[in-house]
Tab-separated table of N, CA and C in Angstrom:
chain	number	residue	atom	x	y	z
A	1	UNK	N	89.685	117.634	64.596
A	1	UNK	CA	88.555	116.857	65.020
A	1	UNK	C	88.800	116.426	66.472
A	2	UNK	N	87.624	116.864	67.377
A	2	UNK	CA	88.039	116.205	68.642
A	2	UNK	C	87.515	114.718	69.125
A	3	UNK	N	88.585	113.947	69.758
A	3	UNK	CA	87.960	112.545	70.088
A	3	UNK	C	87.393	112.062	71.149
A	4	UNK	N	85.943	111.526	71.327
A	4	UNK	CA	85.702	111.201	72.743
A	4	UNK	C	85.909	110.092	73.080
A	5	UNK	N	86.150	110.265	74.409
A	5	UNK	CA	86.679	109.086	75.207
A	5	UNK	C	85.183	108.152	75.443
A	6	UNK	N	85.762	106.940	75.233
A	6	UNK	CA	84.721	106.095	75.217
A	6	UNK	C	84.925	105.025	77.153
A	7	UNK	N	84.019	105.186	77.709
A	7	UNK	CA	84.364	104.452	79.129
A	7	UNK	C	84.627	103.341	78.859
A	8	UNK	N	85.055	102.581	79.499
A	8	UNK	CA	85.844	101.358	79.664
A	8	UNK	C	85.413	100.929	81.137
A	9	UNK	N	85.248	99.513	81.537
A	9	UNK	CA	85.523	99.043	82.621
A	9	UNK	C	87.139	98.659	82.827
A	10	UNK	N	87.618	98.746	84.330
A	10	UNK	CA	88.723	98.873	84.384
A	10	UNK	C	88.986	97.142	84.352
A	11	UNK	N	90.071	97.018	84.686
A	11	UNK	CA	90.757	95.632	85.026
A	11	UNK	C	90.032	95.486	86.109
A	12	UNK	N	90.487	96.160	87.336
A	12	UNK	CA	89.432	95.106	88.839
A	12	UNK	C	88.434	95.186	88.668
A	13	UNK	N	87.402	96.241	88.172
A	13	UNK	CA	85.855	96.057	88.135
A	13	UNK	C	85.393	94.663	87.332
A	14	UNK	N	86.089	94.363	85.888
A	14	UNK	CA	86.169	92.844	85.469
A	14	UNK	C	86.159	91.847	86.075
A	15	UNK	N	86.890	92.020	86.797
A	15	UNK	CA	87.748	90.961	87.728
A	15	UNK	C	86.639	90.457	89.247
A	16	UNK	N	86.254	91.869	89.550
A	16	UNK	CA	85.308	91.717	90.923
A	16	UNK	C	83.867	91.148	89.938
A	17	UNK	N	83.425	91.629	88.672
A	17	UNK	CA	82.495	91.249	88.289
A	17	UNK	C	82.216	89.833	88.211
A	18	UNK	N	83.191	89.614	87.725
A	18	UNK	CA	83.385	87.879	87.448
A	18	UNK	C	83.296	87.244	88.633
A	19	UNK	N	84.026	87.524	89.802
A	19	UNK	CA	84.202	86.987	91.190
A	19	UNK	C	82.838	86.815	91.182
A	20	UNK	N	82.031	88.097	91.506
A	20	UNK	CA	80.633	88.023	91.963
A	20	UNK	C	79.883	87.220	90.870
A	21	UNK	N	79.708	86.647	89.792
A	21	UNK	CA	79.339	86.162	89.400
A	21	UNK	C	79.012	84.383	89.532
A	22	UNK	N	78.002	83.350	89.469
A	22	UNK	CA	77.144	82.455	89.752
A	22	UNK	C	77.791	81.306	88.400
A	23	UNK	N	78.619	81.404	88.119
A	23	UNK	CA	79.213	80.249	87.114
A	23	UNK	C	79.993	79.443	88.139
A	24	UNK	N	79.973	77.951	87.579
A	24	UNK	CA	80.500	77.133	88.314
A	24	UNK	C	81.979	77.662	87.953
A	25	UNK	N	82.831	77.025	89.018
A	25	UNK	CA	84.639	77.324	89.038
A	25	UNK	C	84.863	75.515	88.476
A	26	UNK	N	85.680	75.705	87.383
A	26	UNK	CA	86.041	74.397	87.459
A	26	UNK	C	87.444	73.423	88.083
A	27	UNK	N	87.351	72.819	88.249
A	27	UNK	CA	88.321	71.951	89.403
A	27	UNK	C	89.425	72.523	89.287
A	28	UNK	N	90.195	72.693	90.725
A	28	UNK	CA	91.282	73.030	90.791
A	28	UNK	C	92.861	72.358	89.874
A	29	UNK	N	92.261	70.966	89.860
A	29	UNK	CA	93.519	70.490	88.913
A	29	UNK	C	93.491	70.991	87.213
A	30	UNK	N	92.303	71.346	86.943
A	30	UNK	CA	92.426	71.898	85.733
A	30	UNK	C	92.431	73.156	85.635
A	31	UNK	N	92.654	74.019	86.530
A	31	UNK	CA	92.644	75.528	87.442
A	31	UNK	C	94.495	75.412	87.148
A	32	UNK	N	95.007	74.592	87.520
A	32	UNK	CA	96.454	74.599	87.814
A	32	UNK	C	97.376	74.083	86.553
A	33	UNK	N	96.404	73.523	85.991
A	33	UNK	CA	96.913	72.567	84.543
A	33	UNK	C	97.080	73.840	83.563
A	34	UNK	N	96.073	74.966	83.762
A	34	UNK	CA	95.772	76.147	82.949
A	34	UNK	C	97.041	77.117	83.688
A	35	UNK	N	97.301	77.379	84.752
A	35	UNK	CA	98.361	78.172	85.406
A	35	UNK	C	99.921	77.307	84.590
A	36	UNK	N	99.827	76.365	84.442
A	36	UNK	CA	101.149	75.803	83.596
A	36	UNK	C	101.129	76.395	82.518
A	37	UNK	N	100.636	75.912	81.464
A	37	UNK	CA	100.630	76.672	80.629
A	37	UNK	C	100.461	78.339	80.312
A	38	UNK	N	100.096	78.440	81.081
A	38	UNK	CA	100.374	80.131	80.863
A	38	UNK	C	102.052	80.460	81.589
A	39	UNK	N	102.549	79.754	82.919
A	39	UNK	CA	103.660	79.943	82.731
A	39	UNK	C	105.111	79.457	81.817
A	40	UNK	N	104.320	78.405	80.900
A	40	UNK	CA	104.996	78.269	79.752
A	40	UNK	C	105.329	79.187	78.875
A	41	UNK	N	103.859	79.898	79.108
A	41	UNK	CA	103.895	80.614	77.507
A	41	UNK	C	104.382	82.233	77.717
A	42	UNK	N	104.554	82.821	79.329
A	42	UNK	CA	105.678	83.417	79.592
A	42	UNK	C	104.407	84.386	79.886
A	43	UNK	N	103.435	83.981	80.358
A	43	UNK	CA	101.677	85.297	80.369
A	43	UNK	C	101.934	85.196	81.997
A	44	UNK	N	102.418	85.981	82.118
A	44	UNK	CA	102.375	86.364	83.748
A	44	UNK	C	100.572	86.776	84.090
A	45	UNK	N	100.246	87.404	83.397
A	45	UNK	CA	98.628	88.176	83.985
A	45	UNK	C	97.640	86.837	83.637
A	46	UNK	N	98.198	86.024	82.736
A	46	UNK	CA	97.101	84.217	82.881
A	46	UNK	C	97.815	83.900	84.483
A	47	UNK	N	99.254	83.313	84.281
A	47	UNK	CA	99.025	82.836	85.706
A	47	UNK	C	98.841	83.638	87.120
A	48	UNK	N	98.743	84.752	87.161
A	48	UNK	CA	97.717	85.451	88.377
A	48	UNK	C	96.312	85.423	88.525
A	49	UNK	N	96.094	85.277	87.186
A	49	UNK	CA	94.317	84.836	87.365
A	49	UNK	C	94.070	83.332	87.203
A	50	UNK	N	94.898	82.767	86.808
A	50	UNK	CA	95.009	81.313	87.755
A	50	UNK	C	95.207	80.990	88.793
A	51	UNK	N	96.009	81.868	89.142
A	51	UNK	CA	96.194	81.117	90.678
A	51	UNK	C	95.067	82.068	91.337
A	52	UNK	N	94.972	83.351	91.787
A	52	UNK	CA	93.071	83.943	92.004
A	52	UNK	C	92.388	82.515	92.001
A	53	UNK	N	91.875	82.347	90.929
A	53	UNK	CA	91.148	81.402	90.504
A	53	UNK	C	90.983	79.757	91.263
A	54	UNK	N	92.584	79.327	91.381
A	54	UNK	CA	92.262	78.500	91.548
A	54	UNK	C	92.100	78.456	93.741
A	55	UNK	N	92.181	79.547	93.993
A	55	UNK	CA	92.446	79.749	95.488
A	55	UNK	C	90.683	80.097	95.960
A	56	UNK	N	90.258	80.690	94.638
A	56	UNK	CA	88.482	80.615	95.202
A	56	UNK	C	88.068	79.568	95.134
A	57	UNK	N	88.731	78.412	93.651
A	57	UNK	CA	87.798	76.933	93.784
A	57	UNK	C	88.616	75.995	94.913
A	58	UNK	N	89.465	76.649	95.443
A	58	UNK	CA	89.978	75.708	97.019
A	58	UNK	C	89.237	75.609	98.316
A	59	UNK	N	88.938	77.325	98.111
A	59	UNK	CA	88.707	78.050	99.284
A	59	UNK	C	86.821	77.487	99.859
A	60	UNK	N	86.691	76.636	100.889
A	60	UNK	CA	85.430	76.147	101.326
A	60	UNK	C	84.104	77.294	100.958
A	61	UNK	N	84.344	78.245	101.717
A	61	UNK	CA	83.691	79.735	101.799
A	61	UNK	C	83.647	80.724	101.034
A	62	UNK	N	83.282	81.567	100.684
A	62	UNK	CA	83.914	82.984	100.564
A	62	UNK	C	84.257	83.688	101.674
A	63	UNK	N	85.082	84.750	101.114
A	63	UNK	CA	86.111	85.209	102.345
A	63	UNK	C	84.643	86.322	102.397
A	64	UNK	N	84.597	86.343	104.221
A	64	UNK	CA	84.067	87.161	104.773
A	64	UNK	C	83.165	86.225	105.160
A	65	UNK	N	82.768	84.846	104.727
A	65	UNK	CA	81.390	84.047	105.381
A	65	UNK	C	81.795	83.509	106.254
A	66	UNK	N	81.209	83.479	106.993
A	66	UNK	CA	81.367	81.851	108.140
A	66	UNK	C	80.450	80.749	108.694
């Protein structure tokens, strides 16, 4: 029996989707409170998208505006 491959979005297309997306970011101290615990719990790929995360709800702009 042959199997078809079913598409997938990758990891960055997720990742840029979400960026581009219109949801509020919530506060950086609870941005960072969430990066603890994930380096508690030993999730390296939580705290990279915590810290991502919490560097867009720092960041005044988006990168490229002025």
């Amino acid at each position: 029996m042959k199997r078809s491959v079913v598409a997938r979005p990758t990891e960055t297309a997720a990742i840029r989707a979400a960026a581009l997306s219109a949801r509020p970011i919530p506060p950086v101290h609870t941005i960072l409170a969430d990066m603890v615990t994930a380096h508690r719990a030993g999730d390296q790929h939580g705290v990279n998208l915590c810290a991502h995360l919490a560097v867009r709800a720092a960041a005044p702009t988006e990168v490229g505006e002025a």
